[in-house]
Structure formats: C-alpha cells, structure tokens
Coordinates of C-alpha atoms and ligand atoms in Angstrom, one line a residue:
M1 CA -70.8 80.9 91.0
N2 CA -74.2 79.4 90.2
Y3 CA -73.2 77.1 87.4
R4 CA -73.2 73.4 88.1
H5 CA -72.3 71.0 85.3
V6 CA -74.5 68.3 86.7
Y7 CA -77.5 70.0 85.1
H8 CA -75.9 69.8 81.7
A9 CA -73.7 66.7 81.7
G10 CA -74.0 64.6 78.6
N11 CA -75.8 67.2 76.5
H12 CA -75.0 67.8 72.8
A13 CA -72.2 70.2 73.7
D14 CA -70.5 67.6 76.0
V15 CA -70.8 65.0 73.3
L16 CA -68.8 67.2 70.8
K17 CA -66.3 68.4 73.4
H18 CA -65.5 64.9 74.8
I19 CA -65.2 63.2 71.5
V20 CA -62.8 65.8 70.2
M21 CA -60.8 65.9 73.4
L22 CA -60.4 62.1 73.4
R23 CA -59.2 62.2 69.8
A24 CA -56.6 64.8 70.8
L25 CA -55.4 62.8 73.8
L26 CA -55.2 59.6 71.8
H27 CA -53.0 61.3 69.2
L28 CA -50.8 62.6 72.0
R29 CA -50.5 59.1 73.4
K30 CA -49.1 57.8 70.1
K31 CA -45.6 59.0 71.0
D32 CA -43.7 57.4 73.9
K33 CA -43.0 60.7 75.6
P34 CA -45.3 61.6 78.5
F35 CA -47.7 64.5 78.3
L36 CA -49.7 66.7 80.6
F37 CA -53.5 67.1 80.4
L38 CA -54.5 70.4 82.1
D39 CA -58.2 70.6 82.6
A40 CA -58.7 74.1 83.8
H41 CA -62.4 73.8 84.5
A42 CA -62.8 70.2 85.4
G43 CA -66.2 69.8 87.0
T44 CA -66.7 66.7 89.2
G45 CA -65.5 63.9 86.9
L46 CA -68.7 61.8 86.9
Y47 CA -72.4 62.6 86.7
A48 CA -75.6 60.7 87.6
L49 CA -78.1 61.0 84.8
W50 CA -81.2 60.2 86.9
G51 CA -80.3 62.5 89.9
D52 CA -82.5 65.4 90.8
E53 CA -80.4 67.9 89.0
A54 CA -80.1 66.0 85.7
L55 CA -83.8 65.2 85.8
K56 CA -84.7 68.9 86.0
T57 CA -83.2 69.5 82.5
L58 CA -82.9 66.1 80.9
E59 CA -80.5 67.7 78.5
W60 CA -78.5 64.5 78.2
Q61 CA -81.4 62.8 76.5
D62 CA -80.8 65.0 73.4
G63 CA -77.1 64.4 73.8
V64 CA -75.5 61.1 74.8
G65 CA -79.1 59.7 75.0
R66 CA -79.3 59.8 71.2
F67 CA -76.4 57.3 70.9
Y68 CA -78.1 54.6 73.1
D69 CA -81.5 53.0 73.0
P70 CA -83.6 52.9 76.2
S71 CA -82.1 49.6 77.2
G72 CA -78.6 51.0 77.0
H73 CA -77.5 49.4 73.7
A74 CA -75.5 51.5 71.4
V75 CA -77.3 53.0 68.4
L76 CA -74.4 52.9 66.0
L77 CA -73.2 55.5 63.5
E78 CA -71.6 54.5 60.2
P79 CA -68.5 52.3 60.7
D80 CA -66.0 55.0 59.8
C81 CA -67.4 57.3 62.5
E82 CA -68.0 54.5 65.0
V83 CA -64.3 53.7 65.0
L84 CA -63.6 57.3 65.9
I85 CA -66.0 57.5 68.8
E86 CA -65.1 54.0 70.2
P87 CA -62.9 55.4 73.0
W88 CA -65.8 57.7 74.0
R89 CA -68.2 54.7 74.0
Q90 CA -65.7 52.6 76.1
A91 CA -65.5 55.3 78.7
I92 CA -69.3 55.5 78.9
A93 CA -69.5 51.7 79.2
S94 CA -67.0 51.8 82.0
V95 CA -69.4 53.8 84.2
N96 CA -72.6 52.0 83.2
A97 CA -73.9 48.4 83.8
A98 CA -74.0 46.4 80.6
G99 CA -77.4 45.9 79.1
Q100 CA -79.0 48.5 81.5
P101 CA -80.3 52.0 80.6
L102 CA -77.6 54.6 80.8
S103 CA -77.2 55.8 84.4
H104 CA -74.0 57.8 84.4
Y105 CA -71.9 60.0 82.1
P106 CA -68.2 60.8 82.7
G107 CA -66.9 64.3 82.8
S108 CA -63.7 65.4 81.1
P109 CA -61.5 64.1 83.9
G110 CA -63.2 60.7 83.7
F111 CA -62.6 60.5 80.0
A112 CA -59.0 61.6 80.3
L113 CA -58.2 59.1 82.9
R114 CA -59.0 56.3 80.4
I115 CA -56.2 57.6 78.1
L116 CA -53.5 58.4 80.7
R117 CA -50.5 56.2 80.9
R118 CA -48.4 55.7 84.0
S119 CA -46.0 58.4 83.0
D120 CA -48.6 61.0 81.9
R121 CA -49.9 63.6 84.2
L122 CA -53.4 65.0 84.8
L123 CA -53.9 68.4 86.4
L124 CA -57.5 68.9 87.3
N125 CA -58.7 72.3 88.5
E126 CA -62.1 73.1 89.8
L127 CA -63.0 76.3 91.7
H128 CA -66.4 75.4 93.1
P129 CA -65.8 74.1 96.6
E130 CA -68.5 71.4 96.5
D131 CA -67.6 70.2 93.0
H132 CA -63.9 70.3 93.8
G133 CA -64.6 68.1 96.8
K134 CA -66.5 65.6 94.6
L135 CA -63.7 65.7 92.0
A136 CA -61.1 65.0 94.7
G137 CA -63.2 62.0 95.9
F138 CA -63.6 60.8 92.3
I139 CA -59.9 60.8 91.8
G140 CA -59.0 59.2 95.1
G141 CA -55.3 58.5 95.5
D142 CA -54.2 58.3 91.8
K143 CA -50.6 59.5 91.9
R144 CA -50.7 60.7 88.3
V145 CA -53.3 63.2 89.1
T146 CA -53.2 66.6 90.9
V147 CA -56.5 68.2 91.9
S148 CA -56.5 72.0 92.6
D149 CA -59.1 74.5 93.4
G150 CA -57.7 77.8 92.0
D151 CA -58.9 80.2 89.5
A152 CA -58.4 78.7 86.0
A153 CA -56.6 81.8 84.7
V154 CA -54.0 81.6 87.5
V155 CA -53.6 77.8 87.2
V156 CA -53.0 78.0 83.4
K157 CA -50.2 80.6 84.0
A158 CA -48.7 78.8 86.9
H159 CA -48.4 75.4 85.3
L160 CA -47.2 76.2 81.7
P161 CA -44.9 75.2 80.2
P162 CA -45.0 71.7 81.6
P163 CA -41.7 70.0 82.2
E164 CA -42.9 67.3 79.7
R165 CA -43.0 69.9 77.0
R166 CA -46.0 68.1 75.6
G167 CA -49.6 68.8 76.6
F168 CA -53.2 69.4 76.0
I169 CA -55.0 72.2 77.8
L170 CA -58.8 72.3 78.0
I171 CA -60.4 75.7 78.7
D172 CA -64.1 75.1 79.5
P173 CA -65.6 77.9 81.5
P174 CA -69.3 78.2 82.3
Y175 CA -69.7 81.6 80.6
E176 CA -71.9 82.9 83.5
R177 CA -69.9 86.1 84.0
E178 CA -70.3 88.9 81.6
D179 CA -66.6 89.1 80.9
E180 CA -66.0 85.3 80.7
A181 CA -65.6 85.1 77.0
R182 CA -62.8 87.7 77.0
R183 CA -61.3 86.0 80.1
A184 CA -61.3 82.6 78.3
V185 CA -59.6 84.0 75.2
R186 CA -57.0 85.7 77.5
M187 CA -56.4 82.3 79.1
L188 CA -55.7 80.8 75.7
R189 CA -53.4 83.7 74.9
D190 CA -51.5 83.5 78.2
G191 CA -51.2 79.7 77.9
H192 CA -49.9 80.0 74.4
R193 CA -47.4 82.7 75.3
R194 CA -45.9 80.3 77.9
F195 CA -46.3 77.1 75.9
A196 CA -46.6 77.7 72.2
T197 CA -46.3 74.1 71.2
G198 CA -49.1 72.9 73.4
A199 CA -52.4 71.8 72.0
Y200 CA -55.4 73.8 73.3
A201 CA -59.1 73.5 73.2
L202 CA -61.4 76.4 74.1
W203 CA -65.0 75.5 74.4
Y204 CA -67.7 78.0 73.7
P205 CA -71.6 78.0 73.6
V206 CA -73.7 79.2 70.7
T207 CA -76.6 81.1 72.2
G208 CA -77.7 83.6 69.5
D209 CA -76.4 86.6 71.5
G210 CA -73.2 87.2 69.6
L211 CA -70.9 85.6 72.2
S212 CA -69.6 82.9 69.8
D213 CA -68.9 85.6 67.1
L214 CA -67.1 87.6 69.7
I215 CA -64.9 84.7 70.7
A216 CA -64.1 83.9 67.1
Q217 CA -63.1 87.6 66.5
E218 CA -61.0 87.8 69.6
V219 CA -59.2 84.5 68.8
L220 CA -58.6 85.7 65.3
A221 CA -57.1 88.9 66.7
L222 CA -54.6 86.8 68.7
A223 CA -53.3 85.5 65.3
L224 CA -52.1 82.2 66.7
P225 CA -50.9 79.8 64.1
K226 CA -52.8 76.6 63.4
T227 CA -56.2 77.5 64.8
L228 CA -59.2 75.3 63.9
K229 CA -62.8 76.1 64.7
A230 CA -65.4 73.3 64.9
E231 CA -69.0 74.3 65.5
L232 CA -72.1 72.2 65.8
L233 CA -75.6 73.9 66.0
V234 CA -78.4 71.5 66.8
R235 CA -81.0 74.2 65.9
R236 CA -81.0 77.8 64.8
A237 CA -79.4 80.1 67.4
V238 CA -81.8 82.8 68.6
K239 CA -81.5 85.3 71.4
D240 CA -82.9 83.9 74.7
G241 CA -83.4 80.5 73.0
G242 CA -80.9 78.6 75.1
L243 CA -78.0 76.5 74.0
A244 CA -78.4 76.0 70.3
G245 CA -75.0 74.7 69.8
S246 CA -71.4 74.8 70.8
G247 CA -67.9 75.0 69.3
L248 CA -64.3 74.3 70.0
I249 CA -61.4 76.5 69.1
L250 CA -58.4 74.2 68.7
V251 CA -54.9 75.5 68.6
N252 CA -52.2 73.2 67.5
P253 CA -54.5 70.3 67.2
P254 CA -52.7 67.0 66.6
W255 CA -52.8 66.8 62.8
P256 CA -55.3 64.0 62.1
I257 CA -58.0 65.8 64.1
A258 CA -59.1 68.0 61.2
D259 CA -59.5 65.0 58.9
E260 CA -61.3 63.1 61.6
L261 CA -63.7 66.0 62.3
A262 CA -64.4 66.3 58.6
V263 CA -65.7 62.7 58.8
L264 CA -67.4 62.9 62.2
G265 CA -69.0 66.4 62.1
P266 CA -71.7 65.6 59.6
A267 CA -72.6 62.3 61.4
L268 CA -72.8 64.1 64.8
L269 CA -75.0 66.7 63.1
E270 CA -77.4 64.1 61.8
R271 CA -77.6 62.4 65.2
L272 CA -78.0 65.5 67.3
R273 CA -80.1 67.8 65.1
Q274 CA -83.2 69.1 66.8
T275 CA -85.1 71.5 64.5
E276 CA -84.3 73.6 61.4
G277 CA -81.2 75.6 61.4
A278 CA -78.9 72.8 62.6
Q279 CA -75.5 72.9 61.0
W280 CA -71.9 71.8 61.2
S281 CA -68.9 73.9 60.3
L282 CA -65.2 73.3 60.4
N283 CA -62.7 75.8 59.3
W284 CA -59.2 77.0 59.9
L285 CA -59.1 80.5 61.4
T286 CA -55.4 80.8 60.7
D287 CA -53.0 78.8 58.6
Q288 CA -52.5 75.1 59.1
G289 CA -48.7 75.6 59.6
Ligands
SAM301 C1 -68.5 73.5 81.8 S1 -68.1 73.1 83.4 C2 -66.8 71.9 83.2 C3 -67.1 70.7 82.6 C4 -66.0 69.7 82.5 N1 -64.8 70.3 81.8 C5 -66.4 68.5 81.6 O1 -66.3 68.6 80.4 O2 -66.9 67.5 82.2 C6 -67.2 74.5 84.0 C7 -66.7 74.3 85.4 O3 -65.8 75.4 85.7 C8 -66.0 75.7 87.1 N2 -65.5 77.1 87.2 C9 -66.2 78.2 87.1 N3 -65.4 79.3 87.2 C10 -64.1 78.8 87.4 C11 -62.8 79.4 87.5 N4 -62.7 80.7 87.5 N5 -61.8 78.6 87.7 C12 -61.9 77.2 87.7 N6 -63.1 76.6 87.6 C13 -64.2 77.4 87.4 C14 -67.4 75.5 87.4 O4 -67.6 75.3 88.8 C15 -67.7 74.3 86.5 O5 -67.6 73.1 87.3

C-alpha cells in the first residue's frame, strides 16, 4: 500500500466527491430517522495543505485552491451554485483561520462529521496503519463514530444492512492495485445485495487508460436500478497523463441530487478546467426508478 491521500487532498477530484457526498448526506438528514454513513476508505480526516507531502504535488491549488483567493477569501460561484456548496465551504472554514490563506482541507470523515446528528452513526474504515492511527486521533472519543482498520470489502459486507435501514456508503479506493476497479464494483454489488435501499457513491479516476470505461461497463452489467454517473474532466484524458478527471457512480442517490448536479456540474467545470478537453457529463446509467 503506497497510496497516501495527503498528497492529493483538496484536488479537483476531492472537490467533486466531497460536494456531492455532502449534498447526499444533507438530504438524508432531512428525515428525522437516523442514518449510517459508512466510509469504507476513510483516509485520515484532515490534511495540512502546506505540509511536505502536499507541497510535493500542490494538487490542491488546482482544486480547492481555485475557490479561494490567496488571502483565504472565498471566490464565489453564481448564487444558485454557491447555495449548494455552502456546507462544503462551512466545513473548510471550520478548519481554517478566518482571513488567512487556506492551511487545511477536511477529508470525507471531517465533512461527514459536520452533518451528523446525535442519533446518526459514522463508520470510518481505513486500512493503512499510520493513516488509521491519525484518523482515530482525529475522531477522539466521539461516541457516534466507530473507526476500524479492516479491508473495505470485508467491512462493507459485515456492516450492511445497518439497523437504521437508512444509509450512505462511500467506496473510495486508491486504485493502485491492478484489480482494484473490479474489486470496487464488487463492493458496490455486495453492498447493494445486502442493503438495496441504501445510497451508494463509488468514486473513480479518469486517467486515459480505459479504467473509467471499464468501471462504467461493469456497473452497467450489475443492472442496479437508479444508477447515476457524474463525471468531470479538467483536461483531455490521455494515457500516462495523470489524473485528468474523476467521476462518481451514484446508486439510489437522494432524488434532488440529479437536479442539483445539473446546476453545479457546469459551474465546477468552469472553475476547475485546466486545458482543452475539459468536460462535464451527467447521465443515468439505468432507470431513475
Ligand atoms: C482516496 S483515499 C480516501 C480519501 C477519503 N475517502 C476522503 O475523501 O477524504 C483511499 C484510502 O483508502 C485506503 N485503503 C487502501 N486500500 C484499502 C482497503 N483495502 N480497505 C480500506 N482502506 C483502504 C488508503 O490507505 C487511503 O487512505
């Protein structure tokens, strides 16, 4: 396991993933009944943007960095989009000093914690021993949260369906192993078999090597109902050209998400585009139910 998210935290892929996941959690929170958020690949929860690792890549500067000016003030989108990303901005504000350049960026657990009510549960899983240790330290003694260090595939099977019968499951592997795309789709399948009414998000990279197409095909073959694909390319994807974009496969997304993404996607594209070939797409892979 070589992958460490600290090198990539706050990049364009994180921006898309975290904004979408926050929208999904906010919609789950609209009902009184409690829910579970299962973060199968949780990372550490919080990342320093000026640490040695982040400085090596500076990926965040073309991600979250495009939403703030050098003094840390928000560079706003149009009002209809700004409303939708407000919870994301609030979470970022909570880990940064007001009126100062950005210094930190939350991970998915950090964002989720902002949405969680007293009765909701957060199950955070991280296999890397060092990152698991950091995650456990980040969470401290929060009784709503369980931190585990298992293999995501095992954890997904072990904890679904949740007793709450309401939940959002994030599958966000590093795709460093050759079989990781297939494993990720299998995780989605296994989760859905156990908990068909849960909402799922499977993140994938677009790197010009066919991996994103393979994932879409494999997900299509599962024929799960209500599967939405949202994809943002910040430049044309070419083989060996690095992370040109990313996407999310959303199964059973809370219904306003598709409409919200139709508004947000083009704005994120304009804010995050790098060179030619940038594009946004949003389509249902299977029926909307
Ligand atoms: C893309 S990062 C997660 C980022 C995090 N979800 C976020 O949005 O802030 C993927 C994480 O999965 C962990 N990981 C890799 N293989 C895993 C496995 N089989 N089970 C659980 N975690 C794994 C890595 O150590 C890494 O921290």
